[in-house]
JSON list of C-alpha atoms in Angstrom, two decimals:
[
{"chain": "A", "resi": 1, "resn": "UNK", "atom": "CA", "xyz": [-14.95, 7.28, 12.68]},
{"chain": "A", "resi": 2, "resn": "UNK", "atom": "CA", "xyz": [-13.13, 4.37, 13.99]},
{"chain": "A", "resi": 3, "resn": "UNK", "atom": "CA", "xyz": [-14.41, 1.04, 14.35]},
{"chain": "A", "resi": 4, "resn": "UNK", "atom": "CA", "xyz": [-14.47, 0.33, 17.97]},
{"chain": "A", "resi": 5, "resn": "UNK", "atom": "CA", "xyz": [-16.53, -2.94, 17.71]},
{"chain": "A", "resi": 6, "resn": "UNK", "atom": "CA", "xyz": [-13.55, -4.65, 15.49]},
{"chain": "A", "resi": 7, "resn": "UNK", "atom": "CA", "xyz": [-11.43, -3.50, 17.91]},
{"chain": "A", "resi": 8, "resn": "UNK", "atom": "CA", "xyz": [-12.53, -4.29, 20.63]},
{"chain": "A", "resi": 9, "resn": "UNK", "atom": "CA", "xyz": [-13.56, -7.81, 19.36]},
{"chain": "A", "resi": 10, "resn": "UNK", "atom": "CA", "xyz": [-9.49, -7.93, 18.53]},
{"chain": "A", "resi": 11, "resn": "UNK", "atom": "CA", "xyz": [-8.69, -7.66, 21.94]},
{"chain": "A", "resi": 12, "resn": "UNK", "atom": "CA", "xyz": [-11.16, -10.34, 23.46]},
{"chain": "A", "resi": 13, "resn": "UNK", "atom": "CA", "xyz": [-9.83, -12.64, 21.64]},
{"chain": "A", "resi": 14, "resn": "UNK", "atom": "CA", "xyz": [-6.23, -11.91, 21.78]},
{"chain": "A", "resi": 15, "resn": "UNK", "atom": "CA", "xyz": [-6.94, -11.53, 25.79]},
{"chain": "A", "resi": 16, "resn": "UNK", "atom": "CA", "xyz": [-8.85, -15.12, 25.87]},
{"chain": "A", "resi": 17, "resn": "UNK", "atom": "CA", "xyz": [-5.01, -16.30, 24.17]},
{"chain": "A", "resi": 18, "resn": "UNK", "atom": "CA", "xyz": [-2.36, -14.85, 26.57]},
{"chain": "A", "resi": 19, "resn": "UNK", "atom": "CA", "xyz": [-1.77, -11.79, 23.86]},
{"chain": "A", "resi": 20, "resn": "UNK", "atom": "CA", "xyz": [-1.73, -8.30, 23.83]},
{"chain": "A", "resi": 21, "resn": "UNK", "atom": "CA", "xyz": [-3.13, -6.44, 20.67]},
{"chain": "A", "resi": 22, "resn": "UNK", "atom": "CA", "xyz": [-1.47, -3.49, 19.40]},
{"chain": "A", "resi": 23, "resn": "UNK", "atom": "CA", "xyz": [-3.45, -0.79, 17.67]},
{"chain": "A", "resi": 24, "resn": "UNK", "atom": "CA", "xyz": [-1.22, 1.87, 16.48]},
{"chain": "A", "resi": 25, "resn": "UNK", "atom": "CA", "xyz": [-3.29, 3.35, 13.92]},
{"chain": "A", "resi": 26, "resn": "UNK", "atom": "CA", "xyz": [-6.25, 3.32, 15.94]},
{"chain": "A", "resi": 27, "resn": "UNK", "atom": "CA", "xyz": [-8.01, 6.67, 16.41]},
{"chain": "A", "resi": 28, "resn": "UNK", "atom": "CA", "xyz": [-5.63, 8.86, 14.08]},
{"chain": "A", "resi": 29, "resn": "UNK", "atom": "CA", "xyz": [-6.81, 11.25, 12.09]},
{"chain": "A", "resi": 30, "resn": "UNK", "atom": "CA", "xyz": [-7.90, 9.46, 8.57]},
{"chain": "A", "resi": 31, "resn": "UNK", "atom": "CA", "xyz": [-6.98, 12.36, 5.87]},
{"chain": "A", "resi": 32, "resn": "UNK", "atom": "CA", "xyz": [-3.43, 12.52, 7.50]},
{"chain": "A", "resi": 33, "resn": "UNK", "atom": "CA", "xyz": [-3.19, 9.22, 7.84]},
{"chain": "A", "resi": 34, "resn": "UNK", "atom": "CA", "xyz": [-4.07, 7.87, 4.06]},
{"chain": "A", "resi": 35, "resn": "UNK", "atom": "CA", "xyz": [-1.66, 10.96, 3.21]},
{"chain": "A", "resi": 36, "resn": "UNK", "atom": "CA", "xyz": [1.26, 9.58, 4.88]},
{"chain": "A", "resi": 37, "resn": "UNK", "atom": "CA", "xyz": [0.45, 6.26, 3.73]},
{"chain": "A", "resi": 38, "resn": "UNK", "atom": "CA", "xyz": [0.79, 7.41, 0.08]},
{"chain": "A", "resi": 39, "resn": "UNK", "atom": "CA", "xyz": [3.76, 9.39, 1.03]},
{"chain": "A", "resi": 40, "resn": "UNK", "atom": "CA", "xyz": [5.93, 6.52, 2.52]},
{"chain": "A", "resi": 41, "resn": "UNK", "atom": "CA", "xyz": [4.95, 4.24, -0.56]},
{"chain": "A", "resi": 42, "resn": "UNK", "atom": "CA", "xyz": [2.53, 1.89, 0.51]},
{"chain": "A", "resi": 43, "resn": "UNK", "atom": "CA", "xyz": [0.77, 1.06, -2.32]},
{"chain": "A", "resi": 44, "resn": "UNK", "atom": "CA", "xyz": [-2.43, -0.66, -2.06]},
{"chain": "A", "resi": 45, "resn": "UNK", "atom": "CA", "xyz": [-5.25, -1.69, -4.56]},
{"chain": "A", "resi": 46, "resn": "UNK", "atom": "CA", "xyz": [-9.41, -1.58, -4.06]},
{"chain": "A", "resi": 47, "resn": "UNK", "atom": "CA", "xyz": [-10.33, -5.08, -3.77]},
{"chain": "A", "resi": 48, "resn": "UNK", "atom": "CA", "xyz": [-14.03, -4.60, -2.49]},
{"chain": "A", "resi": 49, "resn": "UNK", "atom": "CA", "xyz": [-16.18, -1.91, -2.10]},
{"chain": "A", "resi": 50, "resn": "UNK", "atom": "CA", "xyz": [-18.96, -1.42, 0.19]},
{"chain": "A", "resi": 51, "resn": "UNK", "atom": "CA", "xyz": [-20.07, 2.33, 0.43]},
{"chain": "A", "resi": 52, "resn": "UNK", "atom": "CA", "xyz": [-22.32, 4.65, -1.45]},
{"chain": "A", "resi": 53, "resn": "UNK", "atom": "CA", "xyz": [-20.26, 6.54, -4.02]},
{"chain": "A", "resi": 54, "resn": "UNK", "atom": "CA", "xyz": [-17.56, 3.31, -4.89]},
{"chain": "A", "resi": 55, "resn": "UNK", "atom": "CA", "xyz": [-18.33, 1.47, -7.69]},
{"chain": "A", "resi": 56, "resn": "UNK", "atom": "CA", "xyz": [-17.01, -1.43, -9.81]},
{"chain": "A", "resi": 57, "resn": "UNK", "atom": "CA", "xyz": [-15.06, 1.22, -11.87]},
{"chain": "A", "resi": 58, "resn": "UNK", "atom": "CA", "xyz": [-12.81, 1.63, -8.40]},
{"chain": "A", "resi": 59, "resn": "UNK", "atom": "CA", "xyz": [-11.36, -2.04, -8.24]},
{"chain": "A", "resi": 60, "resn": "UNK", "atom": "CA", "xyz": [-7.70, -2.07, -8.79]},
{"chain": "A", "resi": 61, "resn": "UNK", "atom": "CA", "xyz": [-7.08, 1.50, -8.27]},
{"chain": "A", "resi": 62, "resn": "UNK", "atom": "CA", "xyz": [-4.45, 2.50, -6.24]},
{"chain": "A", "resi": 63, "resn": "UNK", "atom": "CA", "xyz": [-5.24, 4.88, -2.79]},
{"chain": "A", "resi": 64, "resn": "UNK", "atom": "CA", "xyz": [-2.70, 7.40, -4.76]},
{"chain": "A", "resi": 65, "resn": "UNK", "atom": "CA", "xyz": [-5.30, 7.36, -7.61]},
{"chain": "A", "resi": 66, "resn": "UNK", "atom": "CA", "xyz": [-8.40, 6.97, -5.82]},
{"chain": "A", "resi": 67, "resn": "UNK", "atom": "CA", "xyz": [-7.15, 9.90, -2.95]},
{"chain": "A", "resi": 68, "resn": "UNK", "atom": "CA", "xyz": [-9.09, 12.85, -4.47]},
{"chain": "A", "resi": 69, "resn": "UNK", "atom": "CA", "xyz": [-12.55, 10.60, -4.52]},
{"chain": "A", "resi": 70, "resn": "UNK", "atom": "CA", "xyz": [-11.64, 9.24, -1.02]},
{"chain": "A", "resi": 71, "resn": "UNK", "atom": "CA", "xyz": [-11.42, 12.48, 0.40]},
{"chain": "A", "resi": 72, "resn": "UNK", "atom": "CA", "xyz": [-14.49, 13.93, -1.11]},
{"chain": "A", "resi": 73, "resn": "UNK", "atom": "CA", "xyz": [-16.76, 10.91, -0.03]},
{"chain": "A", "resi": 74, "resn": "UNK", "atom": "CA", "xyz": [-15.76, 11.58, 3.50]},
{"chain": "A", "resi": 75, "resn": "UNK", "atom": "CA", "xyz": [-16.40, 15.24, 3.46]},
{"chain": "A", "resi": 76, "resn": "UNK", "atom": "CA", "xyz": [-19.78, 14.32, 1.80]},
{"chain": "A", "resi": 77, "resn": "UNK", "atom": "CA", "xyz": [-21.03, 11.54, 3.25]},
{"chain": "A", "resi": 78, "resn": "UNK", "atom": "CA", "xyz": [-18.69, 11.26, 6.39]},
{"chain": "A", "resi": 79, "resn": "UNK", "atom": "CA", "xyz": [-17.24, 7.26, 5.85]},
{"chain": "A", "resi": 80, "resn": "UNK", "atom": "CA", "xyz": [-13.47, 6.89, 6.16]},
{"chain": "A", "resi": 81, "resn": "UNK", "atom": "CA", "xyz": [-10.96, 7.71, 3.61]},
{"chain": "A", "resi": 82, "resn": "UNK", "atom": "CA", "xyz": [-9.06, 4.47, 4.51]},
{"chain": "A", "resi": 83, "resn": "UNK", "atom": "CA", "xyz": [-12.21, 2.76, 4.55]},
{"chain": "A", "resi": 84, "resn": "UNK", "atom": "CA", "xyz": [-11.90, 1.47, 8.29]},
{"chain": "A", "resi": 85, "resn": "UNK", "atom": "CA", "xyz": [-16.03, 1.51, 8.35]},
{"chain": "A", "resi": 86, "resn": "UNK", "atom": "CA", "xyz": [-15.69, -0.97, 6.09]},
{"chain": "A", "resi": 87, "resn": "UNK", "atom": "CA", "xyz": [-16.35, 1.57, 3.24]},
{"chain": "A", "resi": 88, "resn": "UNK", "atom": "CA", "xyz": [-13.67, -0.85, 1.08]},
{"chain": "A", "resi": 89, "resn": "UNK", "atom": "CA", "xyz": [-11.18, -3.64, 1.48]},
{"chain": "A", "resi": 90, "resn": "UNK", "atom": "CA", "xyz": [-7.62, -2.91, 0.12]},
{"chain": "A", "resi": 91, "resn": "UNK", "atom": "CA", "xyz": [-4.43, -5.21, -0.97]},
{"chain": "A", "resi": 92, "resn": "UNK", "atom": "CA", "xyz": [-1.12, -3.99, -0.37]},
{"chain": "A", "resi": 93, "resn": "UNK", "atom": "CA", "xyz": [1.06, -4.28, -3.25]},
{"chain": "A", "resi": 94, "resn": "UNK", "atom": "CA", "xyz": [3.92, -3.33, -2.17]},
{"chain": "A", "resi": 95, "resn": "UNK", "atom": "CA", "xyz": [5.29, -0.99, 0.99]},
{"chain": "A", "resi": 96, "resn": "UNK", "atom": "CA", "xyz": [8.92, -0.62, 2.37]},
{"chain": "A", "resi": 97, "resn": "UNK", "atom": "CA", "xyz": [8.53, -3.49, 4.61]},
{"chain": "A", "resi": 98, "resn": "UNK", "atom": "CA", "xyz": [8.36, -5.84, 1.49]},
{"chain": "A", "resi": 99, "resn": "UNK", "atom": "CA", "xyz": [11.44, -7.62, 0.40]},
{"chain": "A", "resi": 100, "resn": "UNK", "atom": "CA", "xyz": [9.59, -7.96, -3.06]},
{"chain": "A", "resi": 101, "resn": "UNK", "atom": "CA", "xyz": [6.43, -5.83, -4.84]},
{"chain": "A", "resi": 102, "resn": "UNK", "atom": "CA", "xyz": [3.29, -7.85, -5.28]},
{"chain": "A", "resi": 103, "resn": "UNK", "atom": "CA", "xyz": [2.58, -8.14, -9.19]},
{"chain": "A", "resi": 104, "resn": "UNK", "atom": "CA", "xyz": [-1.02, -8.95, -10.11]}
]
């Protein structure tokens, strides 16, 4: 499930400034999706969670890592494997746009 009141409050306020938000994520399909991020090398830490079934234990693990648990909360409990319902908050590392990786 998508989270069509961030978006939408994204492109109110890029309208009220003369600019045109681009959502090209928006409304793929999340198992694909994290999949493709983990595939292409983006990796990202847990920095926050916020859902039933993510505890403290999660923080700092990698989506790689944390892929098996992500899928299984959304086919129990239906939140997002890329946590776009605000399930987590993540930190990119590093990804193949980055000149240099992140090192915490």
């Amino acid at each position: 499930i998508n989270s069509t009141y961030q978006k939408n409050r994204v492109e109110n306020i890029c309208s009220r400034l003369g600019m045109v938000s681009i959502a090209l994520l928006w409304e793929l399909e999340a198992k694909p999706l994290l999949d493709s991020m983990i595939e292409n090398g983006i990796e990202a830490i847990l920095i926050k969670v916020a859902s039933y079934g993510l505890t403290r234990q999660h923080l700092g693990k990698t989506l790689a890592q944390l892929r098996p648990h992500l899928m299984k909360l959304q086919d129990e409990f239906g939140g997002h494997c890329c946590g776009e319902g605000g399930e987590f908050e993540s930190l990119t590392l590093d990804c193949p746009l980055f000149h240099k990786k992140i090192v915490l």
